[in-house]
mmCIF file of C-alpha atoms in Angstrom:
data_model
loop_
_atom_site.group_PDB
_atom_site.id
_atom_site.type_symbol
_atom_site.label_atom_id
_atom_site.label_comp_id
_atom_site.label_asym_id
_atom_site.label_seq_id
_atom_site.Cartn_x
_atom_site.Cartn_y
_atom_site.Cartn_z
ATOM 1 C CA MET A 1 20.555 0.691 -8.962
ATOM 2 C CA PHE A 2 22.063 -0.255 -5.599
ATOM 3 C CA ALA A 3 22.186 -4.019 -5.123
ATOM 4 C CA LEU A 4 23.240 -6.237 -2.253
ATOM 5 C CA ARG A 5 24.393 -9.826 -2.823
ATOM 6 C CA VAL A 6 22.795 -12.145 -0.258
ATOM 7 C CA ASN A 7 23.581 -15.798 0.431
ATOM 8 C CA THR A 8 20.484 -17.975 0.550
ATOM 9 C CA ALA A 9 19.845 -20.997 2.740
ATOM 10 C CA ALA A 10 20.283 -23.212 -0.347
ATOM 11 C CA GLY A 11 23.834 -21.940 -0.798
ATOM 12 C CA SER A 12 23.181 -19.782 -3.877
ATOM 13 C CA THR A 13 23.354 -16.004 -3.992
ATOM 14 C CA VAL A 14 20.778 -13.483 -5.122
ATOM 15 C CA ASP A 15 20.971 -9.752 -5.683
ATOM 16 C CA MET A 16 18.681 -7.599 -3.569
ATOM 17 C CA ALA A 17 18.010 -3.990 -4.465
ATOM 18 C CA ARG A 18 17.615 -1.394 -1.758
ATOM 19 C CA GLY A 19 14.012 -1.612 -0.571
ATOM 20 C CA ASP A 20 13.502 -5.261 -1.515
ATOM 21 C CA VAL A 21 11.733 -7.525 0.978
ATOM 22 C CA THR A 22 14.149 -9.207 3.397
ATOM 23 C CA ASP A 23 13.948 -12.905 4.301
ATOM 24 C CA ALA A 24 12.321 -12.082 7.658
ATOM 25 C CA GLU A 25 9.748 -9.821 5.985
ATOM 26 C CA TRP A 26 9.060 -12.426 3.309
ATOM 27 C CA ALA A 27 8.403 -15.055 5.988
ATOM 28 C CA LEU A 28 5.583 -12.816 7.291
ATOM 29 C CA ILE A 29 4.195 -11.876 3.872
ATOM 30 C CA GLU A 30 4.339 -15.109 1.858
ATOM 31 C CA PRO A 31 1.518 -16.998 3.631
ATOM 32 C CA TRP A 32 -0.940 -14.229 2.699
ATOM 33 C CA LEU A 33 -0.207 -14.229 -1.046
ATOM 34 C CA PRO A 34 -2.354 -16.624 -3.106
ATOM 35 C CA LEU A 35 -0.967 -18.934 -5.753
ATOM 36 C CA GLY A 36 -2.690 -19.239 -9.105
ATOM 37 C CA GLY A 37 -4.819 -22.266 -9.816
ATOM 38 C CA ARG A 38 -2.882 -23.277 -12.922
ATOM 39 C CA GLY A 39 0.487 -22.950 -14.582
ATOM 40 C CA PRO A 40 3.938 -22.803 -13.054
ATOM 41 C CA VAL A 41 4.441 -21.291 -9.612
ATOM 42 C CA PRO A 42 5.466 -17.655 -10.173
ATOM 43 C CA ASP A 43 8.260 -15.922 -8.274
ATOM 44 C CA LEU A 44 5.887 -13.935 -6.079
ATOM 45 C CA ARG A 45 8.675 -12.377 -4.038
ATOM 46 C CA ARG A 46 10.305 -10.913 -7.136
ATOM 47 C CA GLN A 47 6.951 -9.617 -8.388
ATOM 48 C CA LEU A 48 6.108 -8.115 -4.980
ATOM 49 C CA ASN A 49 9.505 -6.408 -4.959
ATOM 50 C CA GLY A 50 8.634 -4.969 -8.386
ATOM 51 C CA VAL A 51 5.340 -3.603 -7.032
ATOM 52 C CA ILE A 52 7.146 -2.123 -4.019
ATOM 53 C CA HIS A 53 9.761 -0.556 -6.316
ATOM 54 C CA HIS A 54 7.014 1.076 -8.378
ATOM 55 C CA PHE A 55 5.344 2.678 -5.367
ATOM 56 C CA ARG A 56 8.585 3.493 -3.512
ATOM 57 C CA THR A 57 10.081 5.367 -6.466
ATOM 58 C CA GLY A 58 6.846 6.731 -7.938
ATOM 59 C CA SER A 59 8.017 5.602 -11.357
ATOM 60 C CA PRO A 60 5.665 4.499 -14.135
ATOM 61 C CA TRP A 61 5.034 0.773 -14.490
ATOM 62 C CA ARG A 62 7.025 0.793 -17.735
ATOM 63 C CA ASP A 63 10.120 1.806 -15.731
ATOM 64 C CA VAL A 64 10.051 -1.146 -13.321
ATOM 65 C CA PRO A 65 13.507 -2.758 -13.713
ATOM 66 C CA ALA A 66 13.696 -6.031 -15.637
ATOM 67 C CA GLU A 67 15.185 -7.764 -12.583
ATOM 68 C CA TYR A 68 11.633 -7.905 -11.187
ATOM 69 C CA GLY A 69 10.307 -9.631 -14.285
ATOM 70 C CA SER A 70 8.200 -8.369 -17.136
ATOM 71 C CA ARG A 71 6.687 -5.004 -16.256
ATOM 72 C CA SER A 72 3.308 -6.144 -17.574
ATOM 73 C CA THR A 73 3.475 -9.250 -15.374
ATOM 74 C CA VAL A 74 4.352 -7.182 -12.303
ATOM 75 C CA TYR A 75 1.491 -4.766 -13.063
ATOM 76 C CA ASP A 76 -0.963 -7.597 -13.790
ATOM 77 C CA ARG A 77 -0.020 -9.317 -10.517
ATOM 78 C CA PHE A 78 -0.548 -6.076 -8.549
ATOM 79 C CA ARG A 79 -3.873 -5.404 -10.290
ATOM 80 C CA ALA A 80 -5.139 -8.928 -9.608
ATOM 81 C CA TRP A 81 -4.100 -8.688 -5.960
ATOM 82 C CA ALA A 82 -5.647 -5.228 -5.565
ATOM 83 C CA LEU A 83 -8.973 -6.188 -7.176
ATOM 84 C CA SER A 84 -9.287 -9.410 -5.187
ATOM 85 C CA GLY A 85 -8.511 -7.704 -1.854
ATOM 86 C CA VAL A 86 -5.141 -9.400 -1.334
ATOM 87 C CA MET A 87 -3.292 -6.089 -0.908
ATOM 88 C CA GLN A 88 -5.853 -4.793 1.616
ATOM 89 C CA ASN A 89 -5.741 -8.075 3.547
ATOM 90 C CA LEU A 90 -1.928 -8.067 3.490
ATOM 91 C CA GLN A 91 -1.819 -4.509 4.839
ATOM 92 C CA GLU A 92 -4.250 -5.358 7.632
ATOM 93 C CA ARG A 93 -2.327 -8.516 8.552
ATOM 94 C CA MET A 94 1.021 -6.699 8.654
ATOM 95 C CA ILE A 95 -0.413 -3.898 10.826
ATOM 96 C CA ALA A 96 -1.924 -6.510 13.162
ATOM 97 C CA GLU A 97 1.409 -8.353 13.365
ATOM 98 C CA ALA A 98 3.305 -5.143 14.110
ATOM 99 C CA ALA A 99 0.699 -4.171 16.718
ATOM 100 C CA ALA A 100 0.997 -7.578 18.386
ATOM 101 C CA ARG A 101 4.749 -6.980 18.629
ATOM 102 C CA GLY A 102 4.239 -3.463 19.970
ATOM 103 C CA GLN A 103 5.913 -1.990 16.886
ATOM 104 C CA VAL A 104 3.152 0.228 15.527
ATOM 105 C CA ASP A 105 1.674 3.575 16.461
ATOM 106 C CA LEU A 106 -1.405 4.174 14.311
ATOM 107 C CA SER A 107 -1.595 7.785 15.481
ATOM 108 C CA LEU A 108 1.264 8.470 13.067
ATOM 109 C CA VAL A 109 -0.688 7.352 9.980
ATOM 110 C CA SER A 110 -1.668 10.162 7.633
ATOM 111 C CA VAL A 111 -2.378 10.921 3.999
ATOM 112 C CA ASP A 112 -0.785 13.934 2.352
ATOM 113 C CA SER A 113 -3.754 15.471 0.595
ATOM 114 C CA THR A 114 -1.534 17.575 -1.654
ATOM 115 C CA SER A 115 -0.944 14.454 -3.713
ATOM 116 C CA GLN A 116 -4.551 13.237 -3.707
ATOM 117 C CA ARG A 117 -6.708 14.594 -6.492
ATOM 118 C CA ALA A 118 -10.397 15.167 -6.060
ATOM 119 C CA HIS A 119 -12.743 13.885 -8.716
ATOM 120 C CA GLN A 120 -13.682 16.468 -11.339
ATOM 121 C CA HIS A 121 -17.240 16.475 -10.053
ATOM 122 C CA ALA A 122 -16.122 17.264 -6.495
ATOM 123 C CA ALA A 123 -15.887 21.004 -7.208
ATOM 124 C CA GLY A 124 -19.028 23.102 -6.924
ATOM 125 C CA MET A 125 -21.222 20.522 -5.241
ATOM 126 C CA ALA A 126 -24.803 21.759 -4.803
ATOM 127 C CA VAL A 127 -26.135 21.320 -1.281
ATOM 128 C CA ASP A 128 -29.668 21.858 -0.129
ATOM 129 C CA PRO A 129 -29.649 25.147 1.879
ATOM 130 C CA GLU A 130 -31.489 23.521 4.786
ATOM 131 C CA LEU A 131 -28.970 20.656 4.928
ATOM 132 C CA LEU A 132 -26.104 23.162 4.745
ATOM 133 C CA ARG A 133 -27.496 25.101 7.742
ATOM 134 C CA ALA A 134 -27.864 21.851 9.711
ATOM 135 C CA LEU A 135 -24.280 20.854 8.902
ATOM 136 C CA GLU A 136 -22.941 24.274 9.893
ATOM 137 C CA LYS A 137 -24.896 24.131 13.173
ATOM 138 C CA ALA A 138 -23.529 20.646 13.922
ATOM 139 C CA ALA A 139 -19.985 21.855 13.233
ATOM 140 C CA GLU A 140 -20.421 24.800 15.613
ATOM 141 C CA GLU A 141 -21.827 22.502 18.322
ATOM 142 C CA GLU A 142 -18.853 20.154 17.837
ATOM 143 C CA LYS A 143 -16.454 23.088 18.315
ATOM 144 C CA GLY A 144 -18.236 23.966 21.552
ATOM 145 C CA VAL A 145 -17.974 20.381 22.838
ATOM 146 C CA ARG A 146 -14.273 20.255 22.018
ATOM 147 C CA ALA A 147 -13.684 23.606 23.733
ATOM 148 C CA ARG A 148 -15.407 22.363 26.931
ATOM 149 C CA ASP A 149 -13.407 19.100 26.835
ATOM 150 C CA ASN A 150 -10.130 21.032 26.683
ATOM 151 C CA LEU A 151 -10.877 23.035 29.834
#
């Protein structure tokens, strides 16, 4: 794995892998990550870097490098954050910050549906024939409105 040795403000050095959160990025992210109510303060930055590594590489959780901590701890931290809405809130805050700086264009956001699976019950959905006709009519009317708008 590619690593970069970085000098910290305290005078020590740490290794950063490609894709790890920089000091400037961490300064934006850290205030939005909650601390646990008990026990020692965890190294949230290292755990967040482990979560980012997992999603950046597409690797299984069991393949998260040990430098990010125990893979089960990294997974548990992500799961707790996801279930409690921390990840959603963090995403919204970072988009808002980038927008305030003029560094975001939301028209470029997309989801590649080739990698998104539909639920097994999504195939062969039964639709009331009357509802289907109404939906088809609405779609045709929408096409007509769009065609007039483009003239």
